[in-house]
């Protein structure tokens, strides 16, 4: 089936692959993590999310904000990978993560573009540093669960952060529970959807990323959706993403137009599934690192 016309993406950002082997391991991991953030940004249409095409449901950030943030985070992903290789505990990873968040805010003028990615992708970078390339399937998530689960669940919480407020108000586990369990949404939903879509449309990596994103939106307990849309918006988002997939997803001839309509519907309701966006970047990272 012919691929519908899609918005161009920057030529630099070819399909995500693990970096060349001549780099230092921590630097290779950091480069890959940053590239996966860039690939998430370059994915369109993603419902309600910032991309190279538009700002989605956001008035305070755009593609340039995300690019600046991703560039600022790369050295911290290297630090996290090196810490993981050295067997560091969660306290040290948190210190690096807090420094990364400060760098992010300095680069974006105070905007929170990637806090969730610093947390989840940072843990996976530490696991990649500990396990090295070509870990067993599910190995990175299993390492995070075995090494850090208790410390993640017992760790400090930013009481006034939107995600934390949504977790308390709506009784969902959110990002901490997902990480402590070894990222079951990534391995059970994101990766299978990415790989299924690649088989359905070979040579169309953007379509595969859209499918993975919508599969995550349909199933994830996304506190960003709960914060912005409440239970009604949350149910709408999950239901519409599930309907897109049930009707054939990106295997449909008109998948692009359907996904773009869904994007507009999310924007009209100011919905933004930021948790799914973070997990899409993390899915791309795990997929590439397992094939490195």
Coordinates of C-alpha atoms in Angstrom, one line a residue:
X1 CA 0.0 0.0 0.0
X2 CA 1.4 3.5 -0.8
X3 CA 2.3 5.6 2.1
X4 CA 0.3 8.8 2.3
X5 CA 2.2 12.1 1.9
X6 CA 3.6 13.1 5.3
X7 CA 5.3 16.2 6.6
X8 CA 9.1 16.2 6.0
X9 CA 11.4 15.6 8.9
X10 CA 14.9 17.0 9.2
X11 CA 17.3 15.1 7.0
X12 CA 19.7 14.6 9.9
X13 CA 17.2 12.5 11.8
X14 CA 17.3 9.2 9.9
X15 CA 15.8 6.1 11.5
X16 CA 17.2 5.6 15.0
X17 CA 20.1 3.2 15.2
X18 CA 22.6 2.6 17.9
X19 CA 25.7 4.8 17.6
X20 CA 29.0 3.6 16.1
X21 CA 31.0 1.3 18.3
X22 CA 34.2 3.5 18.4
X23 CA 32.7 5.9 20.9
X24 CA 33.1 5.4 24.7
X25 CA 30.2 3.2 26.0
X26 CA 28.6 6.0 28.1
X27 CA 28.9 8.5 25.3
X28 CA 27.3 6.0 22.9
X29 CA 24.4 5.5 25.2
X30 CA 23.9 9.2 25.7
X31 CA 24.0 9.9 22.0
X32 CA 21.4 7.2 21.4
X33 CA 19.2 8.6 24.2
X34 CA 19.4 12.1 22.8
X35 CA 18.7 10.8 19.3
X36 CA 15.6 9.0 20.6
X37 CA 14.3 12.2 22.1
X38 CA 14.8 13.9 18.7
X39 CA 13.0 11.0 16.9
X40 CA 10.0 11.4 19.3
X41 CA 9.9 15.1 18.4
X42 CA 10.1 14.3 14.7
X43 CA 7.1 12.0 14.8
X44 CA 3.8 13.4 13.4
X45 CA 0.9 13.2 13.8
X46 CA 1.0 12.5 17.6
X47 CA -2.2 13.4 19.4
X48 CA -1.8 16.7 21.1
X49 CA 2.0 16.6 21.3
X50 CA 4.7 19.0 20.2
X51 CA 6.4 18.0 16.9
X52 CA 8.4 19.6 14.1
X53 CA 5.0 20.5 12.5
X54 CA 3.2 22.3 15.3
X55 CA 3.0 22.9 19.1
X56 CA 0.1 20.5 19.7
X57 CA -1.8 21.4 22.8
X58 CA 1.0 23.6 24.2
X59 CA 1.4 27.4 24.2
X60 CA 4.6 27.5 26.2
X61 CA 6.9 25.2 24.1
X62 CA 7.7 24.3 20.5
X63 CA 10.1 22.1 18.6
X64 CA 13.0 24.5 19.2
X65 CA 12.4 24.2 23.0
X66 CA 12.6 20.5 22.8
X67 CA 15.7 20.5 20.6
X68 CA 17.5 22.8 23.1
X69 CA 16.4 20.6 26.0
X70 CA 17.6 17.3 24.3
X71 CA 21.0 18.8 23.5
X72 CA 21.4 20.0 27.1
X73 CA 20.6 16.6 28.5
X74 CA 23.1 14.5 26.5
X75 CA 26.0 14.8 28.9
X76 CA 23.8 13.8 31.8
X77 CA 22.7 10.7 30.1
X78 CA 26.4 9.9 29.7
X79 CA 26.8 10.5 33.5
X80 CA 23.9 8.2 34.2
X81 CA 25.2 5.5 32.0
X82 CA 28.7 5.7 33.6
X83 CA 27.0 5.6 37.1
X84 CA 25.1 2.5 36.1
X85 CA 28.2 0.8 34.8
X86 CA 29.9 1.6 38.2
X87 CA 27.0 0.0 40.1
X88 CA 25.7 3.3 41.6
X89 CA 22.6 3.3 43.7
X90 CA 19.5 5.4 43.3
X91 CA 20.7 8.3 45.4
X92 CA 23.5 9.0 42.9
X93 CA 21.2 8.6 39.9
X94 CA 18.8 11.1 41.6
X95 CA 21.6 13.7 42.0
X96 CA 22.5 13.4 38.3
X97 CA 18.8 13.6 37.4
X98 CA 18.3 16.8 39.4
X99 CA 21.4 18.4 37.7
X100 CA 19.9 17.3 34.4
X101 CA 16.6 19.0 35.2
X102 CA 18.4 22.2 36.1
X103 CA 20.2 22.1 32.8
X104 CA 16.9 21.4 31.0
X105 CA 15.2 24.4 32.6
X106 CA 18.2 26.7 31.8
X107 CA 18.1 25.6 28.2
X108 CA 14.3 26.1 27.9
X109 CA 13.8 29.3 29.9
X110 CA 12.2 27.3 32.8
X111 CA 9.9 25.1 30.7
X112 CA 9.5 21.4 31.7
X113 CA 10.0 19.6 28.4
X114 CA 11.7 16.4 29.5
X115 CA 11.3 15.7 33.2
X116 CA 9.6 12.4 32.6
X117 CA 12.2 11.4 30.0
X118 CA 15.1 12.3 32.4
X119 CA 13.6 9.9 34.9
X120 CA 12.7 7.0 32.6
X121 CA 15.3 7.3 29.9
X122 CA 17.8 8.1 32.6
X123 CA 17.1 4.8 34.4
X124 CA 17.3 2.9 31.1
X125 CA 20.7 4.6 30.3
X126 CA 22.0 3.5 33.7
X127 CA 20.8 0.0 32.9
X128 CA 22.4 0.1 29.5
X129 CA 25.7 1.1 31.1
X130 CA 25.5 -1.8 33.5
X131 CA 24.5 -4.5 31.0
X132 CA 26.4 -3.3 27.9
X133 CA 25.2 -3.7 24.3
X134 CA 22.9 -6.5 23.1
X135 CA 21.3 -7.2 26.5
X136 CA 18.7 -10.1 26.6
X137 CA 15.2 -9.2 25.6
X138 CA 13.6 -7.3 28.4
X139 CA 17.0 -7.0 30.2
X140 CA 17.1 -3.3 30.7
X141 CA 13.7 -3.1 32.3
X142 CA 14.5 -6.2 34.4
X143 CA 17.7 -4.6 35.6
X144 CA 15.8 -1.4 36.6
X145 CA 13.3 -3.4 38.5
X146 CA 15.8 -5.6 40.3
X147 CA 18.3 -2.8 41.1
X148 CA 16.1 0.2 41.8
X149 CA 12.4 -0.7 42.4
X150 CA 12.4 -0.2 46.1
X151 CA 14.3 3.0 46.0
X152 CA 12.0 4.4 43.2
X153 CA 8.8 3.7 45.2
X154 CA 10.3 4.9 48.5
X155 CA 11.8 8.0 47.0
X156 CA 10.9 11.7 47.5
X157 CA 7.9 13.1 45.6
X158 CA 7.5 16.6 44.3
X159 CA 4.2 17.3 46.0
X160 CA 3.2 20.1 43.7
X161 CA 4.3 18.6 40.4
X162 CA 1.2 18.0 38.1
X163 CA 2.0 14.3 37.7
X164 CA 2.2 13.8 41.5
X165 CA -1.0 15.6 42.1
X166 CA -2.8 13.5 39.5
X167 CA -1.4 10.3 41.0
X168 CA -2.8 11.2 44.4
X169 CA -6.1 12.5 43.2
X170 CA -6.9 9.7 40.8
X171 CA -5.1 6.8 42.5
X172 CA -2.9 5.8 39.6
X173 CA 0.7 4.6 39.8
X174 CA 2.1 6.8 37.0
X175 CA 5.8 6.9 36.0
X176 CA 7.2 5.6 39.4
X177 CA 5.1 2.5 39.3
X178 CA 5.9 1.9 35.6
X179 CA 9.6 2.2 36.2
X180 CA 9.6 0.1 39.4
X181 CA 7.8 -2.7 37.6
X182 CA 10.5 -2.7 34.8
X183 CA 8.5 -0.7 32.2
X184 CA 5.7 -3.2 31.4
X185 CA 4.0 -0.7 29.1
X186 CA 7.2 -0.3 27.1
X187 CA 7.8 -4.0 26.7
X188 CA 4.2 -5.2 26.5
X189 CA 2.7 -2.4 24.4
X190 CA 5.3 0.0 22.9
X191 CA 7.8 -2.4 21.5
X192 CA 5.3 -4.9 20.0
X193 CA 3.4 -2.0 18.3
X194 CA 6.6 -0.5 16.9
X195 CA 7.7 -3.8 15.5
X196 CA 4.2 -4.8 14.2
X197 CA 4.0 -1.5 12.4
X198 CA 7.4 -1.9 10.9
X199 CA 6.3 -5.2 9.4
X200 CA 3.0 -3.6 8.1
X201 CA 4.8 -0.7 6.4
X202 CA 8.5 -1.5 5.8
X203 CA 10.6 1.5 5.2
X204 CA 8.1 3.9 6.9
X205 CA 9.6 4.5 10.4
X206 CA 7.4 7.5 11.1
X207 CA 4.3 5.4 10.7
X208 CA 5.7 2.8 13.1
X209 CA 6.4 5.5 15.7
X210 CA 2.9 6.8 15.3
X211 CA 1.5 3.3 15.9
X212 CA 3.6 2.8 19.0
X213 CA 2.6 6.2 20.4
X214 CA -1.1 5.6 19.9
X215 CA -0.8 2.1 21.4
X216 CA 0.8 3.6 24.5
X217 CA -1.9 6.4 24.7
X218 CA -4.6 3.7 24.5
X219 CA -3.2 1.7 27.5
X220 CA -1.0 3.8 29.7
X221 CA -2.0 5.4 33.0
X222 CA -0.9 8.8 31.7
X223 CA -1.0 11.4 34.5
X224 CA -0.5 14.1 32.0
X225 CA -3.8 13.3 30.4
X226 CA -5.5 13.1 33.9
X227 CA -4.0 16.5 34.8
X228 CA -5.0 18.3 31.7
X229 CA -8.4 16.6 30.9
X230 CA -9.5 14.9 34.1
X231 CA -11.2 11.5 34.0
X232 CA -13.4 12.6 31.0
X233 CA -10.5 13.7 28.9
X234 CA -8.4 10.7 29.9
X235 CA -11.2 8.3 28.9
X236 CA -11.7 10.2 25.6
X237 CA -8.0 10.0 24.7
X238 CA -7.6 6.3 25.5
X239 CA -10.8 5.4 23.7
X240 CA -10.0 7.3 20.6
X241 CA -6.5 5.9 20.4
X242 CA -7.9 2.4 20.9
X243 CA -10.4 2.9 18.1
X244 CA -7.7 4.1 15.7
X245 CA -5.8 0.8 16.4
X246 CA -8.9 -1.4 16.3
X247 CA -9.8 0.0 12.8
X248 CA -6.4 -1.0 11.4
X249 CA -4.0 1.6 12.7
X250 CA -1.3 2.6 10.2
X251 CA -2.2 -0.4 8.0
X252 CA -5.2 1.7 6.8
X253 CA -4.7 3.5 3.5
X254 CA -5.8 6.8 5.0
X255 CA -4.0 6.3 8.3
X256 CA -2.2 9.6 8.1
X257 CA -5.4 11.7 7.7
X258 CA -7.1 9.7 10.5
X259 CA -4.1 10.3 12.8
X260 CA -4.1 14.0 11.9
X261 CA -7.8 14.3 12.7
X262 CA -7.2 12.6 16.1
X263 CA -4.3 15.1 16.7
X264 CA -6.7 18.0 16.1
X265 CA -9.3 16.5 18.4
X266 CA -6.8 16.3 21.2
X267 CA -5.6 19.9 20.6
X268 CA -9.3 21.1 20.7
X269 CA -9.6 19.5 24.1
X270 CA -6.1 20.7 25.2
X271 CA -5.1 17.0 25.8
X272 CA -1.4 16.1 25.8
X273 CA -0.3 12.5 26.5
X274 CA 3.2 13.4 27.7
X275 CA 3.7 10.1 29.5
X276 CA 3.1 8.3 26.2
X277 CA 5.6 10.6 24.5
X278 CA 8.3 9.8 27.1
X279 CA 7.6 6.1 26.7
X280 CA 7.8 6.4 22.9
X281 CA 11.4 7.8 23.2
X282 CA 12.2 5.0 25.7
X283 CA 10.7 2.4 23.4
X284 CA 12.9 3.6 20.6
X285 CA 15.9 3.5 22.9
X286 CA 15.4 -0.1 24.1
X287 CA 14.6 -1.2 20.5
X288 CA 17.9 0.3 19.2
X289 CA 20.0 -0.8 22.2
X290 CA 18.9 -4.4 22.0
X291 CA 19.9 -4.4 18.3
X292 CA 23.2 -2.5 18.9

